Amino acid sequence: MHHTPQTPTTAKNPALRKLLTASAVVMGVLLTGCAALQPASPEEAVTKRADQRWKALMAADWAKAYSFLTPAFRSTMPVDRYRERFVGVPRWTNVTVKSAKCEPEKCTVVVRIEAEYGARSGIQTLGTDVPETWLQEDGTWYKYEAM
């Protein structure tokens, strides 16, 4: 006589029903978490990095700001020499990333910089839009800096 093993059904087994419900909840949480970890669009990613770089510059955190520059630039220019580029610049009061337009592996970011400078009539604030070029290397966006 052939004996077919019985499989428990959820209707007859409350413990199994609870286990399956808990498993479904866990899978839902994991899938939601995975969706949140999806890579940002190139525009979102480069906007975030440009903003982080400018926050570092405004805080005079030269090493951190330097880390956003292309590896090729960093291989030829030490951080101390890079810092010297900012001697005598007006005091930045606000920086906003206005836009980012990307092609594969290259983005143009427009940054609005507001700075204070001394004038005959006293301290003045000037705002200007500055384009920046960002290049993607090994999945990371870096600001291109001319030598």
CSV table of C-alpha atoms in Angstrom, one decimal:
chain,number,residue,atom,x,y,z
A,1,MET,CA,0.0,0.0,0.0
A,2,HIS,CA,1.4,3.4,-1.0
A,3,HIS,CA,1.3,6.0,1.7
A,4,THR,CA,1.2,9.7,0.7
A,5,PRO,CA,2.6,12.0,3.4
A,6,GLN,CA,0.2,14.5,4.5
A,7,THR,CA,1.2,18.2,4.3
A,8,PRO,CA,-0.2,20.5,7.0
A,9,THR,CA,-2.5,23.1,5.7
A,10,THR,CA,-2.6,26.6,7.1
A,11,ALA,CA,-6.3,26.2,8.0
A,12,LYS,CA,-5.5,23.1,10.1
A,13,ASN,CA,-2.2,24.4,11.6
A,14,PRO,CA,-2.3,27.8,13.3
A,15,ALA,CA,1.4,27.7,14.0
A,16,LEU,CA,2.2,27.2,10.3
A,17,ARG,CA,-0.2,30.1,9.5
A,18,LYS,CA,1.7,32.4,11.9
A,19,LEU,CA,5.0,31.3,10.5
A,20,LEU,CA,3.9,32.0,6.9
A,21,THR,CA,2.4,35.4,7.9
A,22,ALA,CA,5.6,36.4,9.7
A,23,SER,CA,7.7,35.3,6.7
A,24,ALA,CA,5.6,37.4,4.4
A,25,VAL,CA,6.0,40.5,6.7
A,26,VAL,CA,9.8,39.9,6.8
A,27,MET,CA,10.0,39.6,3.0
A,28,GLY,CA,8.0,42.8,2.6
A,29,VAL,CA,10.3,44.7,4.8
A,30,LEU,CA,13.4,43.3,3.1
A,31,LEU,CA,12.0,44.1,-0.4
A,32,THR,CA,11.1,47.7,0.8
A,33,GLY,CA,14.7,48.0,2.1
A,34,CYS,CA,16.1,46.8,-1.2
A,35,ALA,CA,14.0,49.4,-3.1
A,36,ALA,CA,15.4,52.1,-0.8
A,37,LEU,CA,19.0,51.0,-1.6
A,38,GLN,CA,18.5,51.3,-5.4
A,39,PRO,CA,21.2,53.4,-6.9
A,40,ALA,CA,20.4,57.1,-7.3
A,41,SER,CA,20.2,58.6,-10.7
A,42,PRO,CA,23.4,60.1,-11.9
A,43,GLU,CA,21.9,63.6,-11.3
A,44,GLU,CA,20.9,62.7,-7.8
A,45,ALA,CA,24.3,61.1,-7.0
A,46,VAL,CA,26.4,64.0,-8.4
A,47,THR,CA,24.2,66.6,-6.8
A,48,LYS,CA,24.7,65.0,-3.4
A,49,ARG,CA,28.5,64.8,-3.9
A,50,ALA,CA,28.7,68.4,-5.1
A,51,ASP,CA,26.8,69.6,-2.1
A,52,GLN,CA,29.0,67.6,0.3
A,53,ARG,CA,32.1,69.0,-1.4
A,54,TRP,CA,30.9,72.6,-1.0
A,55,LYS,CA,30.0,72.0,2.6
A,56,ALA,CA,33.5,70.8,3.2
A,57,LEU,CA,35.0,73.8,1.4
A,58,MET,CA,32.8,76.2,3.5
A,59,ALA,CA,34.0,74.5,6.7
A,60,ALA,CA,37.6,74.8,5.5
A,61,ASP,CA,37.9,71.0,5.6
A,62,TRP,CA,40.4,70.9,2.8
A,63,ALA,CA,41.2,67.2,3.1
A,64,LYS,CA,37.5,66.2,2.7
A,65,ALA,CA,36.9,68.7,-0.2
A,66,TYR,CA,40.1,67.3,-1.8
A,67,SER,CA,38.7,63.7,-1.6
A,68,PHE,CA,35.9,64.7,-4.1
A,69,LEU,CA,38.5,65.5,-6.8
A,70,THR,CA,39.5,63.0,-9.5
A,71,PRO,CA,42.1,60.5,-8.6
A,72,ALA,CA,44.2,61.8,-11.5
A,73,PHE,CA,44.2,65.3,-10.1
A,74,ARG,CA,45.0,64.0,-6.5
A,75,SER,CA,47.9,62.0,-7.9
A,76,THR,CA,49.6,65.1,-9.1
A,77,MET,CA,48.5,67.8,-6.6
A,78,PRO,CA,49.0,67.4,-2.9
A,79,VAL,CA,46.2,68.6,-0.6
A,80,ASP,CA,48.4,71.4,0.8
A,81,ARG,CA,48.9,72.9,-2.7
A,82,TYR,CA,45.2,72.4,-3.4
A,83,ARG,CA,44.3,74.4,-0.3
A,84,GLU,CA,46.5,77.3,-1.5
A,85,ARG,CA,44.1,77.8,-4.4
A,86,PHE,CA,41.6,79.2,-1.9
A,87,VAL,CA,43.9,81.8,-0.2
A,88,GLY,CA,42.3,85.2,-0.6
A,89,VAL,CA,38.9,84.1,-2.0
A,90,PRO,CA,35.9,85.9,-0.6
A,91,ARG,CA,34.0,84.4,2.3
A,92,TRP,CA,31.3,82.1,1.0
A,93,THR,CA,28.0,82.6,2.8
A,94,ASN,CA,25.8,80.2,0.9
A,95,VAL,CA,26.2,77.5,-1.8
A,96,THR,CA,23.4,75.7,-3.5
A,97,VAL,CA,23.5,73.1,-6.2
A,98,LYS,CA,21.0,74.4,-8.7
A,99,SER,CA,21.1,71.7,-11.4
A,100,ALA,CA,22.9,68.7,-12.8
A,101,LYS,CA,22.7,67.5,-16.3
A,102,CYS,CA,24.4,64.2,-17.0
A,103,GLU,CA,25.7,62.1,-19.9
A,104,PRO,CA,27.2,58.7,-19.4
A,105,GLU,CA,30.2,59.3,-17.1
A,106,LYS,CA,30.1,63.1,-17.2
A,107,CYS,CA,27.9,65.7,-15.5
A,108,THR,CA,27.7,69.4,-15.6
A,109,VAL,CA,26.6,70.8,-12.3
A,110,VAL,CA,25.6,74.4,-11.8
A,111,VAL,CA,26.3,75.7,-8.3
A,112,ARG,CA,25.0,79.1,-7.0
A,113,ILE,CA,27.7,80.6,-4.8
A,114,GLU,CA,27.0,83.6,-2.6
A,115,ALA,CA,30.1,85.3,-1.1
A,116,GLU,CA,30.9,88.4,0.9
A,117,TYR,CA,33.6,90.7,-0.2
A,118,GLY,CA,34.9,94.1,0.9
A,119,ALA,CA,33.9,97.1,-1.1
A,120,ARG,CA,34.3,100.9,-0.5
A,121,SER,CA,30.7,101.0,0.7
A,122,GLY,CA,31.4,98.1,3.1
A,123,ILE,CA,30.7,94.4,2.9
A,124,GLN,CA,28.8,93.4,-0.1
A,125,THR,CA,27.2,90.0,-1.0
A,126,LEU,CA,27.6,88.8,-4.6
A,127,GLY,CA,25.9,85.7,-6.1
A,128,THR,CA,27.0,83.9,-9.2
A,129,ASP,CA,26.3,80.6,-10.9
A,130,VAL,CA,29.4,78.5,-11.5
A,131,PRO,CA,29.4,75.4,-13.8
A,132,GLU,CA,31.4,72.4,-12.6
A,133,THR,CA,32.4,69.3,-14.5
A,134,TRP,CA,32.1,65.9,-12.7
A,135,LEU,CA,33.4,62.6,-14.1
A,136,GLN,CA,32.4,59.1,-13.1
A,137,GLU,CA,35.3,56.7,-12.3
A,138,ASP,CA,34.6,53.2,-11.0
A,139,GLY,CA,31.0,54.1,-10.1
A,140,THR,CA,32.0,57.2,-8.1
A,141,TRP,CA,31.5,60.8,-9.2
A,142,TYR,CA,34.5,63.1,-8.9
A,143,LYS,CA,34.9,66.8,-9.6
A,144,TYR,CA,37.2,67.6,-12.5
A,145,GLU,CA,39.8,70.2,-11.5
A,146,ALA,CA,42.1,71.7,-14.1
A,147,MET,CA,45.8,71.7,-13.2
